[in-house]
CSV table of N, CA and C in Angstrom, one decimal:
chain,number,residue,atom,x,y,z
E,1,MET,N,106.7,88.0,99.0
E,1,MET,CA,105.1,88.4,99.6
E,1,MET,C,105.2,88.2,101.1
E,2,GLU,N,105.0,89.0,101.7
E,2,GLU,CA,105.0,88.8,103.4
E,2,GLU,C,103.8,88.7,103.9
E,3,ILE,N,103.4,87.6,104.2
E,3,ILE,CA,101.9,87.5,105.1
E,3,ILE,C,102.0,87.9,106.4
E,4,GLU,N,100.8,88.7,107.0
E,4,GLU,CA,101.3,89.1,108.4
E,4,GLU,C,100.9,87.7,109.0
E,5,LYS,N,101.7,87.4,110.3
E,5,LYS,CA,101.9,86.2,110.8
E,5,LYS,C,100.3,86.0,111.5
E,6,LYS,N,99.7,86.9,111.9
E,6,LYS,CA,98.4,86.7,112.5
E,6,LYS,C,97.5,86.0,111.5
E,7,HIS,N,97.6,86.1,110.2
E,7,HIS,CA,96.7,85.6,108.9
E,7,HIS,C,97.4,84.4,108.3
E,8,ARG,N,98.6,83.9,108.7
E,8,ARG,CA,99.2,82.6,108.1
E,8,ARG,C,98.2,81.3,108.3
E,9,GLY,N,97.4,81.3,109.3
E,9,GLY,CA,96.8,80.3,109.9
E,9,GLY,C,95.5,80.2,108.7
E,10,ALA,N,95.0,81.4,108.6
E,10,ALA,CA,93.7,81.5,107.5
E,10,ALA,C,94.1,80.9,106.4
E,11,VAL,N,95.5,81.5,105.9
E,11,VAL,CA,96.1,81.1,104.3
E,11,VAL,C,96.2,79.8,104.3
E,12,GLN,N,96.8,78.9,105.3
E,12,GLN,CA,96.4,77.5,105.2
E,12,GLN,C,95.6,76.7,105.5
E,13,GLU,N,94.9,77.2,106.1
E,13,GLU,CA,93.4,76.8,106.1
E,13,GLU,C,92.3,76.9,104.9
E,14,VAL,N,92.6,78.0,104.0
E,14,VAL,CA,91.9,78.0,102.7
E,14,VAL,C,92.5,76.8,101.8
E,15,ILE,N,93.7,76.9,101.9
E,15,ILE,CA,94.7,75.8,101.2
E,15,ILE,C,94.5,74.3,101.2
E,16,ASP,N,94.2,74.2,102.3
E,16,ASP,CA,93.7,73.1,103.1
E,16,ASP,C,92.4,72.6,102.5
E,17,ARG,N,91.6,73.3,102.8
E,17,ARG,CA,89.9,73.1,102.4
E,17,ARG,C,89.9,73.2,100.7
E,18,TYR,N,90.2,74.1,100.2
E,18,TYR,CA,90.0,74.3,98.8
E,18,TYR,C,91.3,74.3,97.9
E,19,PRO,N,92.3,73.7,97.8
E,19,PRO,CA,93.2,73.4,97.1
E,19,PRO,C,93.0,73.6,95.5
E,20,GLU,N,92.0,73.3,94.9
E,20,GLU,CA,92.2,73.7,93.6
E,20,GLU,C,91.7,75.2,93.3
E,21,THR,N,90.7,75.9,94.3
E,21,THR,CA,90.7,77.2,94.1
E,21,THR,C,91.9,78.1,94.5
E,22,SER,N,92.6,77.7,95.6
E,22,SER,CA,93.7,78.0,96.1
E,22,SER,C,94.9,78.0,94.7
E,23,LYS,N,95.0,76.9,94.4
E,23,LYS,CA,96.1,76.9,93.1
E,23,LYS,C,95.5,77.8,91.9
E,24,GLU,N,94.3,78.0,91.6
E,24,GLU,CA,94.2,78.5,90.4
E,24,GLU,C,93.6,80.2,90.8
E,25,PHE,N,93.8,80.6,92.4
E,25,PHE,CA,93.8,82.0,92.9
E,25,PHE,C,95.4,82.7,92.4
E,26,LEU,N,96.2,81.5,92.8
E,26,LEU,CA,97.7,81.9,92.6
E,26,LEU,C,98.1,82.1,91.2
E,27,ASN,N,97.7,81.0,90.6
E,27,ASN,CA,97.7,80.9,89.1
E,27,ASN,C,97.1,82.4,88.2
E,28,GLN,N,96.0,83.0,88.9
E,28,GLN,CA,95.4,84.1,88.4
E,28,GLN,C,96.3,85.3,88.8
E,29,GLN,N,96.8,85.2,89.7
E,29,GLN,CA,97.6,86.5,90.2
E,29,GLN,C,99.1,86.2,89.6
E,30,GLU,N,99.5,85.1,89.0
E,30,GLU,CA,100.7,85.2,88.2
E,30,GLU,C,100.6,85.5,86.9
E,31,ILE,N,99.0,85.5,86.3
E,31,ILE,CA,99.0,85.9,84.8
E,31,ILE,C,98.8,87.5,85.1
E,32,GLN,N,98.3,88.1,86.2
E,32,GLN,CA,98.4,89.4,86.6
E,32,GLN,C,99.5,89.9,86.6
E,33,TRP,N,100.3,89.2,87.1
E,33,TRP,CA,101.8,89.9,87.4
E,33,TRP,C,102.8,89.8,86.2
E,34,ASP,N,102.4,88.9,85.3
E,34,ASP,CA,103.1,88.9,83.9
E,34,ASP,C,102.6,90.1,83.2
E,35,LEU,N,101.3,90.0,83.0
E,35,LEU,CA,100.6,91.2,82.3
E,35,LEU,C,101.3,92.6,82.6
E,36,PHE,N,100.8,92.9,83.9
E,36,PHE,CA,101.5,94.3,84.5
E,36,PHE,C,102.9,94.7,84.2
E,37,CYS,N,103.9,93.5,84.3
E,37,CYS,CA,105.3,93.5,83.9
E,37,CYS,C,105.3,94.2,82.6
E,38,ARG,N,104.6,93.2,81.6
E,38,ARG,CA,104.8,93.7,80.0
E,38,ARG,C,104.0,94.9,79.5
E,39,LYS,N,103.3,95.6,80.2
E,39,LYS,CA,102.8,96.3,80.2
E,39,LYS,C,103.3,97.8,80.7
E,40,GLN,N,104.0,97.4,81.7
E,40,GLN,CA,104.7,98.4,82.5
E,40,GLN,C,106.1,98.6,81.7
E,41,ILE,N,106.8,97.6,80.8
E,41,ILE,CA,107.8,98.1,80.2
E,41,ILE,C,107.4,98.9,78.9
E,42,ASP,N,106.2,98.3,78.0
E,42,ASP,CA,105.7,99.2,77.0
E,42,ASP,C,105.5,101.0,77.7
E,43,TYR,N,104.6,100.8,78.9
E,43,TYR,CA,104.0,102.2,78.8
E,43,TYR,C,104.9,103.1,80.1
E,44,GLY,N,105.7,102.2,81.0
E,44,GLY,CA,106.1,102.8,82.0
E,44,GLY,C,105.3,103.6,82.9
E,45,PRO,N,105.9,104.0,84.3
E,45,PRO,CA,104.9,104.4,85.1
E,45,PRO,C,104.3,105.7,85.0
E,46,GLY,N,104.6,106.3,83.9
E,46,GLY,CA,104.5,107.9,83.7
E,46,GLY,C,102.7,107.9,83.0
E,47,ASN,N,102.8,106.6,82.3
E,47,ASN,CA,100.9,106.5,82.0
E,47,ASN,C,100.1,106.4,83.1
E,48,ILE,N,100.2,106.0,84.0
E,48,ILE,CA,99.2,106.1,85.2
E,48,ILE,C,99.2,107.1,86.0
E,49,ALA,N,100.9,107.7,86.0
E,49,ALA,CA,101.1,109.1,86.7
E,49,ALA,C,100.5,109.9,86.0
E,50,MET,N,99.8,110.1,84.7
E,50,MET,CA,99.2,111.0,84.0
E,50,MET,C,100.0,112.2,83.8
E,51,GLY,N,101.3,111.9,83.4
E,51,GLY,CA,102.1,113.0,83.1
E,51,GLY,C,102.8,113.8,84.6
E,52,THR,N,102.4,113.5,85.7
E,52,THR,CA,103.0,114.2,86.7
E,52,THR,C,103.9,113.4,87.4
E,53,ASN,N,104.9,113.9,88.3
E,53,ASN,CA,105.9,113.2,88.9
E,53,ASN,C,105.3,112.4,90.4
E,54,LEU,N,103.8,112.9,90.6
E,54,LEU,CA,103.3,112.4,91.9
E,54,LEU,C,104.0,112.6,93.2
E,55,THR,N,103.9,114.1,93.0
E,55,THR,CA,104.9,114.8,94.0
E,55,THR,C,104.3,115.4,95.0
E,56,THR,N,103.0,115.7,94.5
E,56,THR,CA,101.9,116.4,95.3
E,56,THR,C,100.7,115.2,95.3
E,57,GLU,N,99.9,116.0,96.6
E,57,GLU,CA,98.8,115.1,96.6
E,57,GLU,C,97.7,115.4,95.3
E,58,GLU,N,97.7,116.8,94.8
E,58,GLU,CA,96.9,117.0,93.4
E,58,GLU,C,97.3,115.9,92.6
E,59,ASP,N,98.9,115.7,92.5
E,59,ASP,CA,99.1,114.6,91.2
E,59,ASP,C,98.8,113.3,91.5
E,60,ARG,N,98.7,113.0,92.9
E,60,ARG,CA,98.2,111.5,93.0
E,60,ARG,C,96.7,111.6,92.9
E,61,LYS,N,96.0,112.4,93.3
E,61,LYS,CA,94.5,112.5,93.1
E,61,LYS,C,94.2,112.5,91.5
E,62,LYS,N,94.9,112.9,90.5
E,62,LYS,CA,94.7,113.3,89.2
E,62,LYS,C,95.2,111.8,88.5
E,63,ALA,N,96.1,111.3,89.0
E,63,ALA,CA,96.3,109.9,88.6
E,63,ALA,C,95.3,109.0,89.2
E,64,GLN,N,94.7,109.0,90.5
E,64,GLN,CA,93.7,108.2,90.6
E,64,GLN,C,92.5,108.3,89.8
E,65,ILE,N,92.4,109.7,89.8
E,65,ILE,CA,90.9,109.7,88.9
E,65,ILE,C,91.4,108.8,87.5
E,66,GLY,N,92.4,109.0,86.9
E,66,GLY,CA,92.7,108.4,85.6
E,66,GLY,C,92.6,106.9,85.7
E,67,VAL,N,92.8,106.3,86.8
E,67,VAL,CA,93.0,105.0,86.9
E,67,VAL,C,91.2,104.6,87.0
E,68,THR,N,90.7,105.4,87.8
E,68,THR,CA,89.2,105.3,88.0
E,68,THR,C,88.5,105.1,86.6
E,69,VAL,N,89.0,106.2,85.9
E,69,VAL,CA,88.3,106.1,84.4
E,69,VAL,C,88.8,104.8,83.6
E,70,ARG,N,89.9,104.6,83.8
E,70,ARG,CA,90.1,103.3,82.8
E,70,ARG,C,89.8,102.1,83.4
E,71,MET,N,89.6,101.7,84.8
E,71,MET,CA,88.7,100.9,85.2
E,71,MET,C,87.2,101.0,84.8
E,72,ASN,N,86.5,102.3,84.6
E,72,ASN,CA,85.1,102.3,84.3
E,72,ASN,C,84.9,101.9,82.9
E,73,ASP,N,86.2,102.2,81.9
E,73,ASP,CA,86.0,101.9,80.4
E,73,ASP,C,86.1,100.4,80.6
E,74,LYS,N,87.0,99.5,81.5
E,74,LYS,CA,86.6,98.2,81.5
E,74,LYS,C,85.3,97.6,81.9
E,75,MET,N,85.0,98.1,83.0
E,75,MET,CA,83.9,97.7,83.4
E,75,MET,C,82.6,98.0,82.3
E,76,GLN,N,82.6,98.9,81.6
E,76,GLN,CA,81.8,98.9,80.5
E,76,GLN,C,81.6,97.9,79.5
E,77,ARG,N,82.9,97.8,79.3
E,77,ARG,CA,83.6,96.8,78.5
E,77,ARG,C,83.0,95.4,78.7
E,78,LEU,N,83.0,94.9,80.0
E,78,LEU,CA,82.7,93.8,80.7
E,78,LEU,C,81.3,93.8,80.5
E,79,VAL,N,80.6,94.7,80.9
E,79,VAL,CA,79.2,94.5,80.8
E,79,VAL,C,78.8,94.1,79.4
E,80,ASN,N,79.0,95.0,78.3
E,80,ASN,CA,78.9,95.0,77.0
E,80,ASN,C,78.7,93.3,76.7
E,81,LEU,N,80.5,93.1,76.7
E,81,LEU,CA,80.5,91.5,76.3
E,81,LEU,C,79.7,90.7,77.2
E,82,MET,N,79.4,90.8,78.2
E,82,MET,CA,78.9,89.8,79.4
E,82,MET,C,77.3,89.4,78.7
E,83,PHE,N,76.6,90.7,78.0
E,83,PHE,CA,75.2,90.5,77.4
E,83,PHE,C,75.1,90.5,76.0
E,84,SER,N,76.2,90.4,75.3
E,84,SER,CA,76.5,90.4,73.8
E,84,SER,C,76.3,88.8,73.3
E,85,ASP,N,75.8,88.7,72.6
E,85,ASP,CA,75.8,87.4,71.8
E,85,ASP,C,76.9,87.2,70.8
E,86,ARG,N,77.5,88.2,70.7
E,86,ARG,CA,78.6,88.0,69.8
E,86,ARG,C,80.3,88.1,70.4
E,87,GLU,N,81.3,87.4,69.4
E,87,GLU,CA,82.4,87.1,70.5
E,87,GLU,C,83.3,88.5,70.3
E,88,PRO,N,83.9,88.9,71.1
E,88,PRO,CA,84.9,89.9,71.0
E,88,PRO,C,85.9,89.8,70.1
E,89,ASN,N,85.9,91.3,69.2
E,89,ASN,CA,87.3,91.3,68.4
E,89,ASN,C,88.6,91.4,69.2
E,90,ASN,N,88.8,92.0,69.9
E,90,ASN,CA,90.0,92.2,70.8
E,90,ASN,C,89.7,91.4,72.2
E,91,GLU,N,89.9,92.1,73.1
E,91,GLU,CA,90.0,91.3,74.4
E,91,GLU,C,88.5,90.5,74.8
E,92,SER,N,89.3,89.2,75.6
E,92,SER,CA,88.0,88.6,75.8
E,92,SER,C,87.6,89.2,77.4
E,93,ILE,N,86.4,88.5,77.9
E,93,ILE,CA,86.1,88.8,79.2
E,93,ILE,C,87.2,88.5,80.0
E,94,GLU,N,87.9,87.1,79.8
E,94,GLU,CA,89.0,87.3,81.0
E,94,GLU,C,90.1,88.1,80.8
E,95,ASP,N,90.4,88.5,79.7
E,95,ASP,CA,91.4,89.8,79.5
E,95,ASP,C,90.9,91.1,80.2
E,96,THR,N,89.8,91.2,80.1
E,96,THR,CA,89.2,92.4,80.7
E,96,THR,C,89.3,92.4,82.2
E,97,LEU,N,88.9,91.2,82.5
E,97,LEU,CA,88.9,91.0,84.1
E,97,LEU,C,90.2,91.1,84.8
E,98,THR,N,91.2,90.6,84.2
E,98,THR,CA,92.5,90.5,84.6
E,98,THR,C,93.1,92.4,84.4
E,99,ASP,N,92.5,92.9,83.4
E,99,ASP,CA,92.8,94.7,83.4
E,99,ASP,C,92.4,95.2,84.3
E,100,ILE,N,91.0,94.9,84.9
E,100,ILE,CA,90.3,95.4,86.0
E,100,ILE,C,91.0,95.0,87.3
E,101,SER,N,91.1,94.1,87.6
E,101,SER,CA,92.1,93.5,88.9
E,101,SER,C,93.3,94.0,88.9
E,102,ASN,N,94.1,94.4,88.0
E,102,ASN,CA,95.4,95.0,87.9
E,102,ASN,C,95.1,96.5,88.1
E,103,TYR,N,94.1,97.1,87.5
E,103,TYR,CA,94.1,98.4,88.0
E,103,TYR,C,93.8,98.7,89.0
E,104,ALA,N,92.9,97.8,90.2
E,104,ALA,CA,92.6,98.1,91.3
E,104,ALA,C,94.2,98.2,92.1
E,105,ILE,N,94.8,97.1,92.0
E,105,ILE,CA,96.1,96.8,92.1
E,105,ILE,C,97.0,98.3,92.1
E,106,MET,N,97.1,98.7,90.9
E,106,MET,CA,97.8,99.8,90.9
E,106,MET,C,96.8,101.0,91.7
E,107,MET,N,95.9,101.3,91.6
E,107,MET,CA,95.4,102.0,92.5
E,107,MET,C,95.6,102.0,94.1
E,108,LEU,N,95.8,100.8,94.4
E,108,LEU,CA,96.3,100.5,96.0
E,108,LEU,C,97.7,101.3,96.1
E,109,ILE,N,98.5,100.7,94.9
E,109,ILE,CA,99.9,101.1,95.1
E,109,ILE,C,99.9,102.7,95.0
E,110,LEU,N,99.3,103.3,94.1
E,110,LEU,CA,99.2,104.7,94.1
E,110,LEU,C,98.6,105.7,95.4
E,111,ARG,N,97.7,104.6,95.9
E,111,ARG,CA,97.3,105.3,97.2
E,111,ARG,C,98.3,105.3,98.6
E,112,GLU,N,99.3,104.3,98.5
E,112,GLU,CA,100.5,103.8,99.4
E,112,GLU,C,101.7,105.0,98.9
E,113,ASN,N,101.4,105.9,98.0
E,113,ASN,CA,102.1,106.6,97.2
E,113,ASN,C,103.7,105.8,97.2
E,114,LYS,N,103.5,104.6,96.2
E,114,LYS,CA,104.9,104.1,95.9
E,114,LYS,C,104.7,103.5,94.5
E,115,TRP,N,103.8,104.4,93.6
E,115,TRP,CA,103.7,104.0,92.3
E,115,TRP,C,105.2,104.9,91.8
E,116,GLY,N,105.6,103.8,91.0
E,116,GLY,CA,106.9,104.3,90.0
E,116,GLY,C,108.0,104.4,90.7
E,117,LYS,N,108.2,103.8,91.9
E,117,LYS,CA,109.3,103.8,92.8
E,117,LYS,C,109.9,102.5,92.8
């Protein structure tokens, strides 16, 4: 990952000031990356592309709407888990947050027209 030269000083400053936070942030990103890769192997890029080839703006908007719906489902799950007194049957709060963050990154990739490439 290439950090813009003008931001390198800020990155090092945060690492120096907040070493534990920095280490955990990078750890969480590694967890996100691992989950993303495992799910990509299972689903492939067509799942996010909503069955389109993402060749038109309409295709890309359709895919973004699909990701938005998935993110909303996860947000609703998160709210339910946070205010419920019971243990989840499947995904934990941490799993749900990782999914939300991955969907946000997928949306950014879609908006850059680089999904599945």
